[in-house]
Amino acid sequence: MKFTLSWLKDHLETEATVDQIAEALTDLGLEVEEVVDPAAKLETFTLAKVQSAEQHPDADRLRVCMVETNEGVKQIVCGAPNARAGITVVLAKPGDYVPGIDVTLSVGNIRGVESHGMMASERELELSDEHSGIIELPSGEVGQKFTDWLAENRPEAVDPVIEIAITPNRPDALGVRGIARDLAARGLGKLKPLDVPKVEAAFDAPISVTIDPALKDKGCPLFAGRVIRGVKNGPSPDWLQKRLRAIGLRPISTLVDITNYFTYDLNRPLHVFDMKKVTGNLVIKQASGGEEFLALDEKTYTVRAGDMVICDDKGVESLAGIMGGEESGADEDTVDVFLESAYWDPITIAATGRALKINSDARYRFERGVDPAFTLPGLDLAAKMVVDLCGGEVSDVVMDGAVPDVSRAYKLDPARVISLVGMDIPEATQRETLEALGFTLEGDMATPPTWRPDVLGSADLVEEVARIASLTKLEGKPMGRETTGVPGAILTPMQQRERMARRTTAALGYNECVTYSFIDEASAKLFGGGADATKLENPISSEMTHMRPDLLPGLLQAAARNQARGIADLALFEVGPAFNGGEPGEQVLQATGLLVGHSAPRDPFGSRRPVDLYDAKADAEAVLAAVGAPARAQINRKLDAWWHPGRAGNVALGPNLLATFGEVHPKVLRELGVKGPAVAFTIRLANIPFPKKKGATRPALQISDLQAVERDFAFVVDADVEALTAVNAAMGADKKLIESVNVFDQFTGAKAEEQMGVGKKSIALTVRMQPADKTLTDAEIDAVSKKIVEKVSKATGGTLRS
């Protein structure tokens, strides 16, 4: 939406500058996209007077002029044929930028004569294309700013053009008067009254209009017009042409220019029909479909069945509310016209315009919603201007339908406005603001004006008060605290645990992923899901049909995509929910990490090796420790099907599963296209018991001053016996005394079988015993050692290695 400052002042009595207006418009929600101020590039130029003009001693077409300026008399060499003594000119001094020639002046030397500036032509100042001579002014004082002279004598030459962006909810701002109303409500001036003249009818209209009853409720509630006969449709007045050109419109003829003027001035699109080209009466109806229509843009459109059209006895004459027809349009020979003003349903106009791909100023406004109550006043105002500019006499109004009732009222709650906006706006100010915007207030009920279809509730009243008051005045204030003293924790214990799991895993070198919570059915079934309970009713794609039963499929798919792009070594993790059903509570919070490829980049030290289950186990233990899991837990092999049965394990507290670590099953890797090796861990964060103490204080550090004792044991067992079995058995020998049991060696293979027998291997354990109340005697150590041997031998069927 473009308009000029002088155009705005037709509706707004204001002394505000362009900058103040632009700032206020943006603050009001009418964002200024561009301000073109012609005066800005002419600010440095002043008026001067030529005292004498002598022939240049070395050039026939040049004159040496002595020019009176506000800095004294200056010598200027000029080649204009009209340079002569006594004329008032526009002076550009050294240092001034001349926009028409894109030059910054300096003191010059022209054919041996020094020149201190130049006298400008209109083209050099970009005022017009005239360049046959320098500007001669009929008035003006030496030293006067040229922009001041233009403002007094040629104001259109320095009339700023403002362009604003209009959001779809503000159709009232598609007219200059609507913009002026907002500025007046802000306090930048006073809105001038709009006087609607009473246009007396000189004769009865020789034409009638009829709306198809099917369209009166939704389509065209009101269609009105007046016949004006005896008009002379020549070029429009100079002021109107200049105004239209300033906003980028091409003047065509007086009648057409008037309709364009009203479209932008008062947001009232109009149309004129040449009466001699209309056969019979006008009917607004739905098209049958297939009719061809030559529009004013000189394009032929095929109208669809159901499209709303204006027809005469010959056929379609206008596409209702969108574009008139070329055949019935006004031209220079037009004498009698039918001036139309109607209200069209926004949705109907939008649907037709989009289908036919027609963009016009009328469609742009009607599909956003014009003022239905202004249909008839707008017709009278336009008829008056037609008569004033083109002559003629006006008929009575012919119309069908009625102005639609769009009245509605909403409660204004001043206290709630203050609460929501956060500014102390007095009730009187709130009411004045709404009244300035055209609202009618009765008690605490506010009725929006007919030109504001966007106001649809009490919340919109709050918004109107807020934007006029200006949210730039809103002062930031800290929110009040519910309690005094040290504030309590914001995060829940589970949220704190989730954050710690995420930070710890990232610190271990993993990269966090955020994958979709839904995956394809085949992948879901690999991880124990894919049932109807987790199937989506409306999936966004065929690859996202089920809620994920585990975080691993998303990470493995991400790994496959990275491998396809040449990234072989990966460390990925995700913290989020997995779903075992579709009901509330049927989800679990997991922290899952995935290692693929090798543990280190290539180097000359041989540190690069494939990742294995011990990498996953170490990382899982680190995360468990960080989130507060008990230090003592059991390891078991009750694994899900997507883990390698012999190279994975569970960390558990009895039946309570805390975590799983190990290699991913090769079948799963193959199905998901991942090139191994791949190891992972999954931690069930909700299964980890919280500490019994709820306080924030830590218990006192307990360090024993008694010497710990370590003993090593080596057992000969069958080759299929797991080291875990021996560890668990040794730990159970004396749970109070034994602090830890670790495997430090396994002797397997051909040499082991050669020494210990076929199918045998050796497992070496180190057991650390930490006394609590006294130093252990040799006898007590031997007793515990004997018990360890008994427990391990019974659990594994092995013997102590000699």
mmCIF file of C-alpha atoms in Angstrom, residues 145-374:
data_model
loop_
_atom_site.group_PDB
_atom_site.id
_atom_site.type_symbol
_atom_site.label_atom_id
_atom_site.label_comp_id
_atom_site.label_asym_id
_atom_site.label_seq_id
_atom_site.Cartn_x
_atom_site.Cartn_y
_atom_site.Cartn_z
ATOM 1 C CA LYS A 145 16.888 26.280 0.278
ATOM 2 C CA PHE A 146 15.575 24.881 -2.987
ATOM 3 C CA THR A 147 13.442 22.326 -1.111
ATOM 4 C CA ASP A 148 11.674 25.173 0.727
ATOM 5 C CA TRP A 149 10.955 26.893 -2.582
ATOM 6 C CA LEU A 150 9.571 23.653 -4.043
ATOM 7 C CA ALA A 151 7.378 23.066 -0.980
ATOM 8 C CA GLU A 152 5.788 26.486 -1.525
ATOM 9 C CA ASN A 153 5.535 26.454 -5.316
ATOM 10 C CA ARG A 154 5.720 22.853 -6.529
ATOM 11 C CA PRO A 155 4.805 20.702 -3.509
ATOM 12 C CA GLU A 156 4.225 17.573 -5.590
ATOM 13 C CA ALA A 157 7.922 17.572 -6.526
ATOM 14 C CA VAL A 158 8.963 16.983 -2.915
ATOM 15 C CA ASP A 159 5.954 14.966 -1.774
ATOM 16 C CA PRO A 160 7.284 11.902 0.110
ATOM 17 C CA VAL A 161 5.881 8.485 -0.865
ATOM 18 C CA ILE A 162 5.368 5.977 1.964
ATOM 19 C CA GLU A 163 4.909 2.257 1.340
ATOM 20 C CA ILE A 164 3.569 0.025 4.101
ATOM 21 C CA ALA A 165 3.026 -3.721 4.392
ATOM 22 C CA ILE A 166 -0.565 -4.703 5.143
ATOM 23 C CA THR A 167 -1.312 -7.879 7.062
ATOM 24 C CA PRO A 168 -4.436 -9.789 5.898
ATOM 25 C CA ASN A 169 -6.341 -8.860 9.069
ATOM 26 C CA ARG A 170 -6.224 -5.090 8.407
ATOM 27 C CA PRO A 171 -8.290 -4.396 5.264
ATOM 28 C CA ASP A 172 -9.217 -0.975 6.652
ATOM 29 C CA ALA A 173 -5.595 0.102 6.158
ATOM 30 C CA LEU A 174 -5.910 -0.497 2.395
ATOM 31 C CA GLY A 175 -7.343 3.015 2.182
ATOM 32 C CA VAL A 176 -5.487 6.216 3.022
ATOM 33 C CA ARG A 177 -8.312 7.237 5.351
ATOM 34 C CA GLY A 178 -7.908 4.064 7.398
ATOM 35 C CA ILE A 179 -4.208 4.808 7.835
ATOM 36 C CA ALA A 180 -5.009 8.380 8.860
ATOM 37 C CA ARG A 181 -7.502 7.067 11.441
ATOM 38 C CA ASP A 182 -4.812 4.954 13.114
ATOM 39 C CA LEU A 183 -2.383 7.867 13.224
ATOM 40 C CA ALA A 184 -5.049 10.151 14.685
ATOM 41 C CA ALA A 185 -5.806 7.583 17.389
ATOM 42 C CA ARG A 186 -2.075 7.487 18.207
ATOM 43 C CA GLY A 187 -2.099 11.267 18.620
ATOM 44 C CA LEU A 188 -0.205 12.381 15.508
ATOM 45 C CA GLY A 189 -3.005 14.638 14.369
ATOM 46 C CA LYS A 190 -6.735 15.036 13.983
ATOM 47 C CA LEU A 191 -8.858 12.995 11.585
ATOM 48 C CA LYS A 192 -10.708 15.300 9.210
ATOM 49 C CA PRO A 193 -14.456 14.672 8.813
ATOM 50 C CA LEU A 194 -15.616 12.889 5.674
ATOM 51 C CA ASP A 195 -18.599 14.703 4.247
ATOM 52 C CA VAL A 196 -20.830 12.507 2.085
ATOM 53 C CA PRO A 197 -22.813 14.743 -0.273
ATOM 54 C CA LYS A 198 -26.463 14.261 -1.013
ATOM 55 C CA VAL A 199 -26.531 13.729 -4.770
ATOM 56 C CA GLU A 200 -29.929 14.650 -6.114
ATOM 57 C CA ALA A 201 -31.334 12.500 -8.896
ATOM 58 C CA ALA A 202 -32.022 14.323 -12.165
ATOM 59 C CA PHE A 203 -33.818 11.397 -13.852
ATOM 60 C CA ASP A 204 -34.894 7.804 -13.377
ATOM 61 C CA ALA A 205 -32.267 5.231 -14.229
ATOM 62 C CA PRO A 206 -33.015 3.437 -17.513
ATOM 63 C CA ILE A 207 -31.496 0.208 -16.215
ATOM 64 C CA SER A 208 -32.254 -2.200 -13.364
ATOM 65 C CA VAL A 209 -30.075 -4.591 -11.391
ATOM 66 C CA THR A 210 -31.041 -8.016 -10.016
ATOM 67 C CA ILE A 211 -29.189 -10.388 -7.713
ATOM 68 C CA ASP A 212 -29.869 -14.115 -8.027
ATOM 69 C CA PRO A 213 -31.663 -15.069 -4.784
ATOM 70 C CA ALA A 214 -29.149 -17.886 -4.277
ATOM 71 C CA LEU A 215 -26.373 -15.264 -3.980
ATOM 72 C CA LYS A 216 -28.015 -12.768 -1.643
ATOM 73 C CA ASP A 217 -27.159 -14.649 1.549
ATOM 74 C CA LYS A 218 -23.633 -15.548 0.495
ATOM 75 C CA GLY A 219 -22.070 -14.019 -2.569
ATOM 76 C CA CYS A 220 -23.514 -10.554 -3.197
ATOM 77 C CA PRO A 221 -25.659 -9.146 -0.367
ATOM 78 C CA LEU A 222 -25.827 -5.698 -2.010
ATOM 79 C CA PHE A 223 -25.411 -4.307 -5.537
ATOM 80 C CA ALA A 224 -26.099 -0.650 -6.330
ATOM 81 C CA GLY A 225 -25.399 1.849 -9.063
ATOM 82 C CA ARG A 226 -26.245 5.143 -10.720
ATOM 83 C CA VAL A 227 -26.422 6.169 -14.337
ATOM 84 C CA ILE A 228 -24.538 9.363 -15.189
ATOM 85 C CA ARG A 229 -25.281 10.747 -18.638
ATOM 86 C CA GLY A 230 -23.588 13.454 -20.603
ATOM 87 C CA VAL A 231 -20.052 12.885 -19.280
ATOM 88 C CA LYS A 232 -16.863 13.873 -21.070
ATOM 89 C CA ASN A 233 -14.191 11.263 -20.473
ATOM 90 C CA GLY A 234 -10.918 12.965 -21.287
ATOM 91 C CA PRO A 235 -7.602 12.969 -19.414
ATOM 92 C CA SER A 236 -7.983 13.397 -15.675
ATOM 93 C CA PRO A 237 -6.893 16.613 -13.912
ATOM 94 C CA ASP A 238 -3.224 17.171 -13.277
ATOM 95 C CA TRP A 239 -3.562 16.709 -9.478
ATOM 96 C CA LEU A 240 -5.212 13.316 -9.908
ATOM 97 C CA GLN A 241 -2.664 12.099 -12.447
ATOM 98 C CA LYS A 242 0.236 13.153 -10.232
ATOM 99 C CA ARG A 243 -1.287 11.412 -7.233
ATOM 100 C CA LEU A 244 -1.759 8.143 -9.123
ATOM 101 C CA ARG A 245 1.693 8.279 -10.699
ATOM 102 C CA ALA A 246 3.255 8.831 -7.272
ATOM 103 C CA ILE A 247 1.983 5.423 -6.110
ATOM 104 C CA GLY A 248 2.917 3.646 -9.343
ATOM 105 C CA LEU A 249 -0.421 3.719 -11.214
ATOM 106 C CA ARG A 250 -0.736 4.794 -14.856
ATOM 107 C CA PRO A 251 -3.416 7.417 -15.520
ATOM 108 C CA ILE A 252 -5.848 6.216 -18.201
ATOM 109 C CA SER A 253 -8.898 8.452 -18.329
ATOM 110 C CA THR A 254 -10.898 10.507 -15.876
ATOM 111 C CA LEU A 255 -13.545 7.813 -15.240
ATOM 112 C CA VAL A 256 -11.007 5.035 -14.745
ATOM 113 C CA ASP A 257 -8.734 7.261 -12.663
ATOM 114 C CA ILE A 258 -11.637 8.147 -10.357
ATOM 115 C CA THR A 259 -12.327 4.457 -9.653
ATOM 116 C CA ASN A 260 -8.633 3.870 -8.949
ATOM 117 C CA TYR A 261 -8.530 6.922 -6.706
ATOM 118 C CA PHE A 262 -11.437 5.689 -4.576
ATOM 119 C CA THR A 263 -9.866 2.233 -4.354
ATOM 120 C CA TYR A 264 -6.769 3.648 -2.683
ATOM 121 C CA ASP A 265 -8.275 6.678 -0.950
ATOM 122 C CA LEU A 266 -11.275 5.104 0.804
ATOM 123 C CA ASN A 267 -10.801 1.365 0.148
ATOM 124 C CA ARG A 268 -13.957 1.411 -1.990
ATOM 125 C CA PRO A 269 -13.431 -0.415 -5.310
ATOM 126 C CA LEU A 270 -15.841 0.745 -8.031
ATOM 127 C CA HIS A 271 -16.506 -0.043 -11.675
ATOM 128 C CA VAL A 272 -17.993 1.912 -14.584
ATOM 129 C CA PHE A 273 -19.928 0.387 -17.493
ATOM 130 C CA ASP A 274 -20.324 2.222 -20.781
ATOM 131 C CA MET A 275 -24.131 2.358 -21.138
ATOM 132 C CA LYS A 276 -24.091 2.162 -24.919
ATOM 133 C CA LYS A 277 -22.232 -1.164 -24.657
ATOM 134 C CA VAL A 278 -24.674 -2.701 -22.161
ATOM 135 C CA THR A 279 -27.677 -4.526 -23.581
ATOM 136 C CA GLY A 280 -30.694 -4.727 -21.328
ATOM 137 C CA ASN A 281 -30.432 -4.920 -17.562
ATOM 138 C CA LEU A 282 -27.690 -6.213 -15.280
ATOM 139 C CA VAL A 283 -28.003 -9.517 -13.427
ATOM 140 C CA ILE A 284 -25.620 -10.888 -10.791
ATOM 141 C CA LYS A 285 -25.674 -14.668 -10.959
ATOM 142 C CA GLN A 286 -23.601 -17.829 -10.995
ATOM 143 C CA ALA A 287 -22.017 -18.726 -14.317
ATOM 144 C CA SER A 288 -23.116 -21.871 -16.121
ATOM 145 C CA GLY A 289 -19.516 -22.661 -16.953
ATOM 146 C CA GLY A 290 -17.536 -22.392 -20.182
ATOM 147 C CA GLU A 291 -18.380 -18.748 -20.950
ATOM 148 C CA GLU A 292 -15.468 -16.772 -22.363
ATOM 149 C CA PHE A 293 -14.788 -13.349 -20.899
ATOM 150 C CA LEU A 294 -12.412 -10.674 -22.228
ATOM 151 C CA ALA A 295 -11.207 -8.768 -19.163
ATOM 152 C CA LEU A 296 -9.749 -5.270 -18.841
ATOM 153 C CA ASP A 297 -6.239 -6.782 -18.710
ATOM 154 C CA GLU A 298 -6.852 -7.793 -22.358
ATOM 155 C CA LYS A 299 -6.803 -11.497 -21.469
ATOM 156 C CA THR A 300 -9.612 -13.946 -22.204
ATOM 157 C CA TYR A 301 -10.752 -16.149 -19.333
ATOM 158 C CA THR A 302 -13.026 -19.185 -19.363
ATOM 159 C CA VAL A 303 -15.441 -18.834 -16.474
ATOM 160 C CA ARG A 304 -16.089 -21.881 -14.300
ATOM 161 C CA ALA A 305 -19.515 -23.130 -13.343
ATOM 162 C CA GLY A 306 -20.599 -21.395 -10.146
ATOM 163 C CA ASP A 307 -18.332 -18.362 -10.533
ATOM 164 C CA MET A 308 -20.116 -15.119 -9.701
ATOM 165 C CA VAL A 309 -20.529 -12.833 -12.744
ATOM 166 C CA ILE A 310 -22.359 -9.672 -13.804
ATOM 167 C CA CYS A 311 -24.301 -10.253 -17.017
ATOM 168 C CA ASP A 312 -26.451 -8.304 -19.413
ATOM 169 C CA ASP A 313 -28.672 -9.741 -22.130
ATOM 170 C CA LYS A 314 -25.609 -10.546 -24.274
ATOM 171 C CA GLY A 315 -23.654 -12.448 -21.636
ATOM 172 C CA VAL A 316 -20.862 -11.922 -19.096
ATOM 173 C CA GLU A 317 -19.855 -8.263 -18.751
ATOM 174 C CA SER A 318 -17.777 -8.404 -15.555
ATOM 175 C CA LEU A 319 -16.197 -10.929 -13.226
ATOM 176 C CA ALA A 320 -17.882 -9.876 -9.990
ATOM 177 C CA GLY A 321 -15.596 -8.113 -7.531
ATOM 178 C CA ILE A 322 -12.453 -9.031 -9.463
ATOM 179 C CA MET A 323 -12.227 -7.379 -12.887
ATOM 180 C CA GLY A 324 -14.465 -5.639 -15.378
ATOM 181 C CA GLY A 325 -14.860 -6.555 -19.030
ATOM 182 C CA GLU A 326 -13.088 -4.912 -21.941
ATOM 183 C CA GLU A 327 -16.228 -4.834 -24.089
ATOM 184 C CA SER A 328 -18.264 -2.718 -21.644
ATOM 185 C CA GLY A 329 -15.368 -0.613 -20.361
ATOM 186 C CA ALA A 330 -15.299 3.180 -20.592
ATOM 187 C CA ASP A 331 -13.230 4.876 -23.296
ATOM 188 C CA GLU A 332 -12.738 8.404 -24.678
ATOM 189 C CA ASP A 333 -16.042 8.193 -26.595
ATOM 190 C CA THR A 334 -18.059 7.254 -23.524
ATOM 191 C CA VAL A 335 -20.988 9.596 -22.860
ATOM 192 C CA ASP A 336 -23.297 7.687 -20.524
ATOM 193 C CA VAL A 337 -22.007 5.396 -17.785
ATOM 194 C CA PHE A 338 -23.356 3.125 -15.083
ATOM 195 C CA LEU A 339 -21.310 3.588 -11.905
ATOM 196 C CA GLU A 340 -21.375 0.405 -9.788
ATOM 197 C CA SER A 341 -20.708 -0.044 -6.064
ATOM 198 C CA ALA A 342 -21.290 -3.448 -4.453
ATOM 199 C CA TYR A 343 -20.398 -5.611 -1.496
ATOM 200 C CA TRP A 344 -19.024 -9.069 -2.337
ATOM 201 C CA ASP A 345 -18.435 -12.076 -0.103
ATOM 202 C CA PRO A 346 -14.670 -12.338 0.625
ATOM 203 C CA ILE A 347 -14.453 -16.137 0.417
ATOM 204 C CA THR A 348 -16.298 -16.294 -2.922
ATOM 205 C CA ILE A 349 -14.048 -13.619 -4.417
ATOM 206 C CA ALA A 350 -10.883 -15.322 -3.133
ATOM 207 C CA ALA A 351 -11.901 -18.733 -4.520
ATOM 208 C CA THR A 352 -12.697 -17.377 -7.987
ATOM 209 C CA GLY A 353 -9.601 -15.194 -8.156
ATOM 210 C CA ARG A 354 -7.296 -18.041 -7.200
ATOM 211 C CA ALA A 355 -8.915 -20.465 -9.612
ATOM 212 C CA LEU A 356 -8.630 -18.061 -12.575
ATOM 213 C CA LYS A 357 -5.262 -16.674 -11.396
ATOM 214 C CA ILE A 358 -6.425 -13.066 -11.675
ATOM 215 C CA ASN A 359 -4.790 -10.471 -9.448
ATOM 216 C CA SER A 360 -6.371 -7.042 -9.218
ATOM 217 C CA ASP A 361 -6.695 -4.226 -6.719
ATOM 218 C CA ALA A 362 -10.412 -4.968 -6.399
ATOM 219 C CA ARG A 363 -9.901 -8.654 -5.655
ATOM 220 C CA TYR A 364 -7.108 -7.839 -3.190
ATOM 221 C CA ARG A 365 -9.510 -5.688 -1.187
ATOM 222 C CA PHE A 366 -12.769 -7.594 -1.513
ATOM 223 C CA GLU A 367 -11.230 -10.910 -0.448
ATOM 224 C CA ARG A 368 -9.929 -9.245 2.731
ATOM 225 C CA GLY A 369 -13.209 -7.496 3.450
ATOM 226 C CA VAL A 370 -14.258 -3.935 2.635
ATOM 227 C CA ASP A 371 -16.711 -1.835 4.635
ATOM 228 C CA PRO A 372 -20.234 -3.013 3.708
ATOM 229 C CA ALA A 373 -21.830 0.081 5.255
ATOM 230 C CA PHE A 374 -19.805 2.356 2.951
#
